[in-house]
Structure formats: C-alpha cells, structure tokens
XYZ file of C-alpha atoms in Angstrom:
411
model
C -33.349 196.902 -116.491
C -32.410 193.957 -115.456
C -32.118 193.240 -111.343
C -29.717 193.521 -109.282
C -27.435 191.265 -108.367
C -25.588 191.241 -105.309
C -21.288 190.536 -105.306
C -20.046 186.892 -104.927
C -19.570 186.680 -100.735
C -15.273 184.952 -100.028
C -15.558 181.701 -99.367
C -14.223 181.295 -95.170
C -11.200 180.054 -94.789
C -11.726 176.187 -93.756
C -10.316 176.580 -89.959
C -13.186 179.544 -89.907
C -15.904 177.169 -91.304
C -14.438 173.940 -88.706
C -15.171 177.053 -86.126
C -18.241 178.022 -87.587
C -19.872 175.058 -87.212
C -18.992 173.768 -84.227
C -19.363 176.799 -81.375
C -23.314 176.026 -84.188
C -23.204 172.561 -83.375
C -22.614 173.292 -78.595
C -25.309 176.133 -78.820
C -28.131 173.535 -80.743
C -26.844 171.505 -77.760
C -27.442 173.983 -75.192
C -31.082 175.170 -77.295
C -31.848 171.375 -77.333
C -30.745 170.143 -74.101
C -30.639 172.381 -71.826
C -28.928 172.139 -68.840
C -27.305 170.575 -70.521
C -23.306 169.202 -68.965
C -20.217 169.928 -70.631
C -19.348 166.337 -70.659
C -22.327 165.969 -71.885
C -22.437 168.152 -75.427
C -19.037 166.108 -76.134
C -20.484 163.414 -76.067
C -23.672 164.892 -78.795
C -21.543 166.280 -80.240
C -18.682 164.227 -80.633
C -16.232 167.388 -79.450
C -13.512 167.342 -77.364
C -13.948 168.140 -73.448
C -11.275 171.181 -73.638
C -13.207 172.379 -76.627
C -17.124 172.233 -75.403
C -15.302 174.030 -72.212
C -13.584 177.110 -73.924
C -16.601 178.233 -76.111
C -18.901 177.388 -73.522
C -16.809 180.282 -71.664
C -16.859 182.251 -74.884
C -20.474 182.175 -75.136
C -21.101 183.154 -71.416
C -18.697 185.940 -72.174
C -20.966 187.051 -74.609
C -23.754 186.592 -72.767
C -25.548 183.036 -74.755
C -25.584 180.436 -71.954
C -25.334 181.068 -67.908
C -24.578 178.336 -66.282
C -27.201 176.593 -64.008
C -28.249 177.383 -60.354
C -28.195 173.778 -59.652
C -25.371 171.957 -60.303
C -26.364 167.672 -61.032
C -24.032 165.594 -59.401
C -21.702 162.872 -61.605
C -22.401 159.181 -60.722
C -19.001 158.715 -59.541
C -16.261 160.352 -57.005
C -15.929 164.263 -57.706
C -17.111 167.729 -58.043
C -20.814 167.674 -59.108
C -21.110 169.089 -62.888
C -22.333 172.516 -63.235
C -25.203 172.346 -66.624
C -25.103 175.426 -68.231
C -28.103 176.566 -70.417
C -29.152 179.586 -72.917
C -29.472 182.611 -70.727
C -32.789 184.126 -72.156
C -33.181 187.132 -70.395
C -30.813 189.462 -72.426
C -31.070 189.360 -75.738
C -33.892 189.027 -77.987
C -33.656 189.338 -82.224
C -36.150 191.781 -83.688
C -38.905 190.257 -86.058
C -40.984 192.168 -89.101
C -43.169 190.368 -90.921
C -45.270 191.967 -94.024
C -48.317 189.876 -94.921
C -50.544 191.630 -97.369
C -52.599 193.841 -94.867
C -49.969 194.048 -91.932
C -47.017 193.605 -90.660
C -46.144 192.427 -87.895
C -43.276 193.651 -85.308
C -42.187 191.706 -82.668
C -39.104 190.853 -80.260
C -37.877 187.456 -79.866
C -35.716 185.671 -77.488
C -33.012 183.379 -78.007
C -35.195 180.295 -77.377
C -37.908 181.518 -80.381
C -40.523 182.723 -78.096
C -42.221 185.917 -78.538
C -41.929 188.038 -76.330
C -43.508 191.586 -77.120
C -45.116 191.596 -80.619
C -47.623 195.252 -82.319
C -49.174 194.600 -85.702
C -49.265 197.407 -88.463
C -51.693 197.934 -90.456
C -51.135 199.096 -94.035
C -53.375 202.459 -94.719
C -52.575 204.968 -96.597
C -53.028 206.728 -92.340
C -51.726 204.329 -90.932
C -54.299 203.431 -88.985
C -56.976 200.868 -88.151
C -56.858 196.246 -87.777
C -56.772 193.058 -89.257
C -60.577 193.327 -90.205
C -59.796 195.806 -93.453
C -62.478 194.847 -96.047
C -60.312 195.764 -99.661
C -58.708 192.651 -100.863
C -55.942 195.509 -102.347
C -52.440 196.050 -100.114
C -53.336 200.386 -100.052
C -50.920 202.288 -98.711
C -48.570 199.527 -98.257
C -45.863 201.460 -100.137
C -42.499 199.545 -99.271
C -39.988 202.600 -97.794
C -43.468 203.917 -95.125
C -44.351 200.403 -94.819
C -40.693 199.832 -93.253
C -40.597 203.274 -91.637
C -42.930 202.337 -89.730
C -42.139 198.889 -89.009
C -38.481 200.275 -87.223
C -40.913 202.656 -85.277
C -42.497 199.754 -84.547
C -39.493 198.122 -83.898
C -37.936 200.433 -81.013
C -40.657 202.033 -79.236
C -41.020 197.630 -78.230
C -37.517 198.275 -77.427
C -37.874 201.051 -75.364
C -40.410 199.071 -73.192
C -38.165 196.546 -72.460
C -34.815 199.149 -71.503
C -32.924 194.984 -70.067
C -33.193 193.967 -73.220
C -30.428 193.698 -76.225
C -31.418 193.180 -79.259
C -28.955 191.238 -81.263
C -30.667 192.520 -84.969
C -33.480 192.387 -86.870
C -35.216 189.589 -89.312
C -36.688 190.297 -92.300
C -39.505 187.912 -94.302
C -42.488 188.288 -96.673
C -43.753 185.944 -99.010
C -43.493 186.970 -103.227
C -39.104 186.669 -104.411
C -37.539 187.600 -101.740
C -33.779 187.479 -102.282
C -31.645 186.631 -99.221
C -28.258 187.090 -100.119
C -27.870 190.563 -101.289
C -31.401 191.686 -98.650
C -34.474 192.487 -101.143
C -37.520 192.223 -101.936
C -37.207 191.262 -105.966
C -41.040 190.864 -106.654
C -43.897 190.708 -104.380
C -46.610 191.301 -107.001
C -49.572 191.397 -104.604
C -47.952 194.182 -102.839
C -46.680 196.019 -105.980
C -42.849 195.640 -104.599
C -40.057 195.260 -107.032
C -36.636 194.802 -105.675
C -36.942 197.380 -102.353
C -33.949 197.172 -100.545
C -35.318 195.350 -97.884
C -31.918 195.432 -95.644
C -30.994 198.374 -96.232
C -33.516 200.524 -95.459
C -34.005 198.626 -92.236
C -30.342 198.758 -91.760
C -30.124 202.158 -91.969
C -33.909 202.894 -89.877
C -32.621 201.198 -87.358
C -29.069 200.694 -86.762
C -29.294 196.921 -86.405
C -27.819 193.959 -88.552
C -30.303 192.901 -90.917
C -30.962 190.089 -92.367
C -33.869 189.302 -94.791
C -35.467 185.739 -96.115
C -39.063 184.554 -97.759
C -41.371 183.311 -95.204
C -41.507 179.761 -95.801
C -37.649 178.892 -95.525
C -37.812 181.635 -92.567
C -40.170 178.660 -91.190
C -39.135 175.824 -92.164
C -35.780 177.215 -89.909
C -38.365 178.112 -86.763
C -39.337 174.386 -87.202
C -35.728 173.160 -87.818
C -35.222 174.865 -84.161
C -37.852 175.569 -81.699
C -40.886 172.823 -83.139
C -42.012 169.803 -84.459
C -38.855 168.927 -86.880
C -35.945 168.888 -84.729
C -34.583 166.308 -86.114
C -35.750 165.398 -89.557
C -33.392 165.410 -91.423
C -35.372 166.699 -94.203
C -38.558 169.024 -94.270
C -41.248 170.630 -96.605
C -42.540 174.366 -95.155
C -46.174 175.111 -97.122
C -47.528 177.970 -96.216
C -51.276 179.635 -97.098
C -51.775 182.201 -96.251
C -53.033 184.765 -99.700
C -49.336 183.771 -100.590
C -48.717 180.752 -101.910
C -45.276 179.111 -101.260
C -43.153 176.040 -99.995
C -39.245 175.823 -98.775
C -37.480 172.373 -98.663
C -34.712 171.907 -96.387
C -32.373 168.525 -95.806
C -29.560 168.110 -93.900
C -29.849 170.929 -91.945
C -30.408 173.240 -95.496
C -32.688 175.304 -96.680
C -32.810 174.726 -100.420
C -32.968 178.996 -101.435
C -31.744 178.315 -105.229
C -30.415 180.848 -108.069
C -31.273 184.356 -106.462
C -33.375 182.181 -103.830
C -36.140 181.805 -106.091
C -36.766 178.362 -104.610
C -40.027 177.001 -103.196
C -42.333 179.557 -105.340
C -45.260 176.879 -106.524
C -48.052 179.471 -107.181
C -48.273 179.086 -110.767
C -48.777 175.234 -109.900
C -51.781 174.010 -111.970
C -54.461 172.775 -109.969
C -56.556 169.956 -111.662
C -60.078 171.163 -111.860
C -58.672 174.708 -110.747
C -61.797 177.193 -111.869
C -60.413 180.015 -110.211
C -59.108 183.313 -112.334
C -54.912 183.761 -112.324
C -53.894 187.491 -112.664
C -51.141 185.745 -114.789
C -53.705 184.516 -117.119
C -54.511 181.018 -116.870
C -57.367 179.500 -114.326
C -56.646 176.873 -111.485
C -53.310 178.208 -109.800
C -51.985 176.885 -107.101
C -52.303 180.928 -105.535
C -55.357 181.906 -106.793
C -57.463 178.740 -106.104
C -55.471 178.197 -102.350
C -54.951 181.733 -101.098
C -56.832 183.731 -98.484
C -58.584 185.371 -100.493
C -59.795 182.919 -101.770
C -61.299 181.426 -99.169
C -63.184 185.352 -98.079
C -64.735 185.766 -101.198
C -66.690 182.606 -101.497
C -67.229 183.511 -97.968
C -68.424 186.620 -98.806
C -71.028 185.593 -101.535
C -72.177 182.689 -99.526
C -73.380 185.470 -96.742
C -71.066 184.586 -94.033
C -68.500 187.081 -93.219
C -67.866 190.880 -94.876
C -64.492 191.809 -95.450
C -60.582 189.788 -95.898
C -59.997 188.918 -92.730
C -59.908 184.499 -92.967
C -60.087 184.050 -88.945
C -63.764 185.252 -88.707
C -64.417 181.895 -91.341
C -63.102 179.829 -88.183
C -65.421 182.405 -85.944
C -67.741 181.729 -87.789
C -67.628 177.786 -88.345
C -66.744 177.133 -84.938
C -70.220 179.035 -84.301
C -71.593 176.402 -86.061
C -71.832 177.351 -89.916
C -71.689 174.496 -91.813
C -71.523 176.171 -94.743
C -67.809 178.607 -92.974
C -67.395 174.508 -92.327
C -67.610 172.970 -95.413
C -65.327 176.638 -96.636
C -62.190 175.498 -94.685
C -62.448 171.909 -94.532
C -62.405 172.099 -98.276
C -60.070 173.869 -98.600
C -58.037 171.732 -95.899
C -58.209 168.598 -98.079
C -57.350 170.966 -101.464
C -53.986 172.023 -99.358
C -54.009 167.550 -98.234
C -53.961 166.752 -102.687
C -50.758 169.489 -102.778
C -49.203 168.391 -100.183
C -49.217 165.023 -102.004
C -47.717 165.914 -105.147
C -44.748 168.043 -103.879
C -44.947 164.926 -101.385
C -44.071 163.254 -104.623
C -41.239 164.851 -105.750
C -39.448 165.739 -102.428
C -40.332 162.554 -100.265
C -39.060 165.319 -97.275
C -39.299 162.847 -94.069
C -42.124 165.688 -92.587
C -43.685 168.504 -93.962
C -45.313 170.980 -92.030
C -48.561 173.160 -92.945
C -49.024 176.443 -92.426
C -53.061 177.284 -93.100
C -55.894 178.687 -91.052
C -57.927 175.775 -90.990
C -55.672 172.840 -89.955
C -54.214 175.268 -87.572
C -57.661 175.994 -85.501
C -59.874 172.740 -86.481
C -59.270 169.207 -86.136
C -61.425 168.506 -88.627
C -59.315 170.717 -91.706
C -55.962 169.146 -90.376
C -58.386 165.319 -90.508
C -59.098 166.654 -94.034
C -55.227 167.954 -94.564
C -53.884 163.674 -94.468
C -57.135 162.601 -96.009
C -55.239 164.780 -99.394
C -52.505 163.194 -98.564
C -52.657 159.689 -99.284
C -52.734 157.111 -95.054
C -49.133 156.283 -96.599
C -47.798 160.014 -95.275
C -50.597 161.538 -93.678
C -48.766 160.666 -89.699
C -45.168 162.686 -91.631
C -47.806 166.218 -92.181
C -47.966 168.707 -89.422
C -49.625 171.836 -88.707
C -47.474 174.668 -87.157
C -45.851 174.147 -84.471
C -46.867 178.421 -84.055
C -50.766 178.180 -84.103
C -51.135 181.381 -82.394
C -47.681 183.515 -83.696
C -46.565 182.180 -86.355
C -46.415 185.337 -88.637
C -43.635 187.460 -85.248
C -41.869 184.071 -85.244
C -41.279 183.842 -89.199
C -39.924 187.396 -89.371
C -37.307 186.552 -86.065
C -36.748 183.103 -86.707
C -34.489 184.793 -89.832
C -32.014 186.396 -87.292
C -32.091 183.455 -84.703
C -31.382 181.050 -88.074
C -28.517 183.346 -88.489
C -27.541 183.069 -84.414
C -27.570 179.629 -84.576
C -25.705 178.586 -87.056
C -22.192 182.078 -87.158
C -22.572 182.739 -82.633
C -19.869 183.413 -81.626
C -20.256 186.630 -84.599
C -23.686 186.924 -82.884
C -22.863 190.296 -80.802
C -19.591 193.139 -81.801
C -17.339 191.662 -78.464
C -17.112 187.927 -80.535
C -13.522 188.208 -82.179
C-alpha cells in the first residue's frame, strides 16, 4: 500500500500572511533583545510604532510578554520608556524526542530553557536506563512509547500546576513528515507510518507538532543558540541516526514529504562498516554511536551501548577511548567538508558526543573540515540538553512563526 499523503493545506490570504509575519518579527525581537522598548522594536523591524504597540498589547493579553519592572529613561523629555520582555513564568511547551534506546520528555519555557525533563528507557517492562546493553530498540513499540511519553508529560505538568502548556513538539531521527505528523520510516526503531500527531494529540489533548530532530535543532539554534542571525545554517546530527538539515533565510528546507536531509547512505571513502542496505561504508554505518560503542567494546574499554561511557573512559585517561573519539570527530569533519562543498552555508552546527564534551574532538572536527572553513563550524549550543531542546523546539518554532495562533484566546 502506498504511503498516505496529507491533503494540501489552503494558502493563507496575503493580508493574513503579512499579519502573521509582522507578529512573528515583533515577538522574535522581544526574544532576541528583551527587555526592549517598543520604539526600539519598531526601529529594528521597520514596522510602524502603532503596529508594534498593537502587537505588544495582543501579546500582553495572551500572556506571552509583560512590561519590565524598571522603565528606561528616554534621552529627551517626556515619559520614560517601559520596555517589554517575554513572560517566561506562565507558559511552557512539551517536548518529546524518541531516540533508539530511550525517549526524552521535557518542558521548555518560551526562551527554550529546559524546565523539567525525564528519560524513559525503551523496554518491554518500561524499566531500565540509558546503560542498557542491547543494541536493538527492544520493546520500542510505537504506540506504547508514545503512550508512556504522554503519561510522563502529564506527570511533569502536574508537578508545575501554575504553568500552562501551549502544545507539544515531537522530534525523532529517520524519515519524519512534518505536514502529516507521521514518522514514515525509522528502521532502527522498526517504526513505519506511525501517526504520531494523532496518537499524542489524543493522549494529551494538546496541539502536537512533529518534525525530524536535525530540522528541530536548526530551529533551536536559530531561535536560542549560536546560529541566531546566520543567513544559512547546516545542522549535522551524529547519534545512532546520522542526518542533516539546512536552513536559509529563516526557512528550513523540508523537500517533498519532508525527505530532505537523509544522508545516512552517503559513501565514506575507505569505509569498512557493513550497512543494512547491503553496501559497505555508508555514512551512518561508519559514524553512528552504535559503531563507536562496538569498537570500544572490542577494545575492552566499555560494556554496553552508552557513548558517554566512552567519553568518561577518555576523561579518565584511557588513550584508546580518546583515540576512538578523536578519529570519529575527524571523520565527521570530512563529512561536513563534503556538505560544505554542496551547500556552502554560513554556519555549521554539529551535534556529536565527542565534539560536545572534548576540545581535542572539536579540534579534530575542524581539522577535518579544513582551515578555510573551520571557524564557521560550531558545536551544539545545548550540550547538556540537546534531545530535550530538539523536541520542545518543534513547538516553539510554531509559536514564533505564528504567535497569535498559539493560544485558543487568540482571534
């Protein structure tokens, strides 16, 4: 049976699009510059002072922003300016990220900061932690995983009764179709055509937004991270799944049915790892965390499939662990160099465990890229919360693109 295709979404009218865009740039200005005077927002955005005041009034009514307690004295005569800032005390979004060994469930505030987080190990009995030793996602039944994630999200919200959840963002690797809210294919989990948006929406009663984790992290970097202000950004995610995302002029490229960024089977010259596709030396087979941990087990460094154990062994002075991490980071750098030749982004952000935690790995990454572009390559802005941020940023991106639609009171 061919995969289902979401029906086309009617295009908004030009006036609606302009209104949505104007509301977005005003709230983004508050995010980036707050506390900030309305007059400054008008100057930064090119909107009229009256329009900025109107949008700020709407956002205040919705509880998205509030006036700062300390007014700023203007340079001339007249009343002091009263700056506005995000109100990060009232609203959160839920984030769900499904990885191969575990699911991360989190609450994020409007600045993308993790308020609460919980990790749920995949397994038939739902017990265990990230230190499991089975490379397969045993017990990762899609509906069971999503049900547990919804229950965990409800438990986090119950502990914070003063916070209101605007919606849920879901992220995962593999082929994830944003428009239909579906995980089309995730071979490592064994998921096929999973209607995530429908399942989580029914379980939580909240709006649910779905995307691939590399695209989610591009949005997180643009909104809250080091890539803010970059005209084009490439995000490379190197975990058990290896994939990429590319954004230009504030738009992330999705492609037909969100298939853009699938780089798992790019050939690696000299690669030796067999791939499930039948070839040898595919990018994901060579660089995945599963491969890293398998090599570390063969060397007697660690047991299990947790890459942080390899990082810990290197930090404790194990030279073989350090070598494995540095070699992997260098190979990632060479993959980045290939993508740079094709896409030529202004900024590259790499999410990879060694690069996140070791300076020698970051140096090896940049050496693999080459001196001419090394300075444009950055580690993730969220080293201690990357998966939680990935899930929540799917919902936060929707908020900042159309803030007046983020609340049922918005009309």
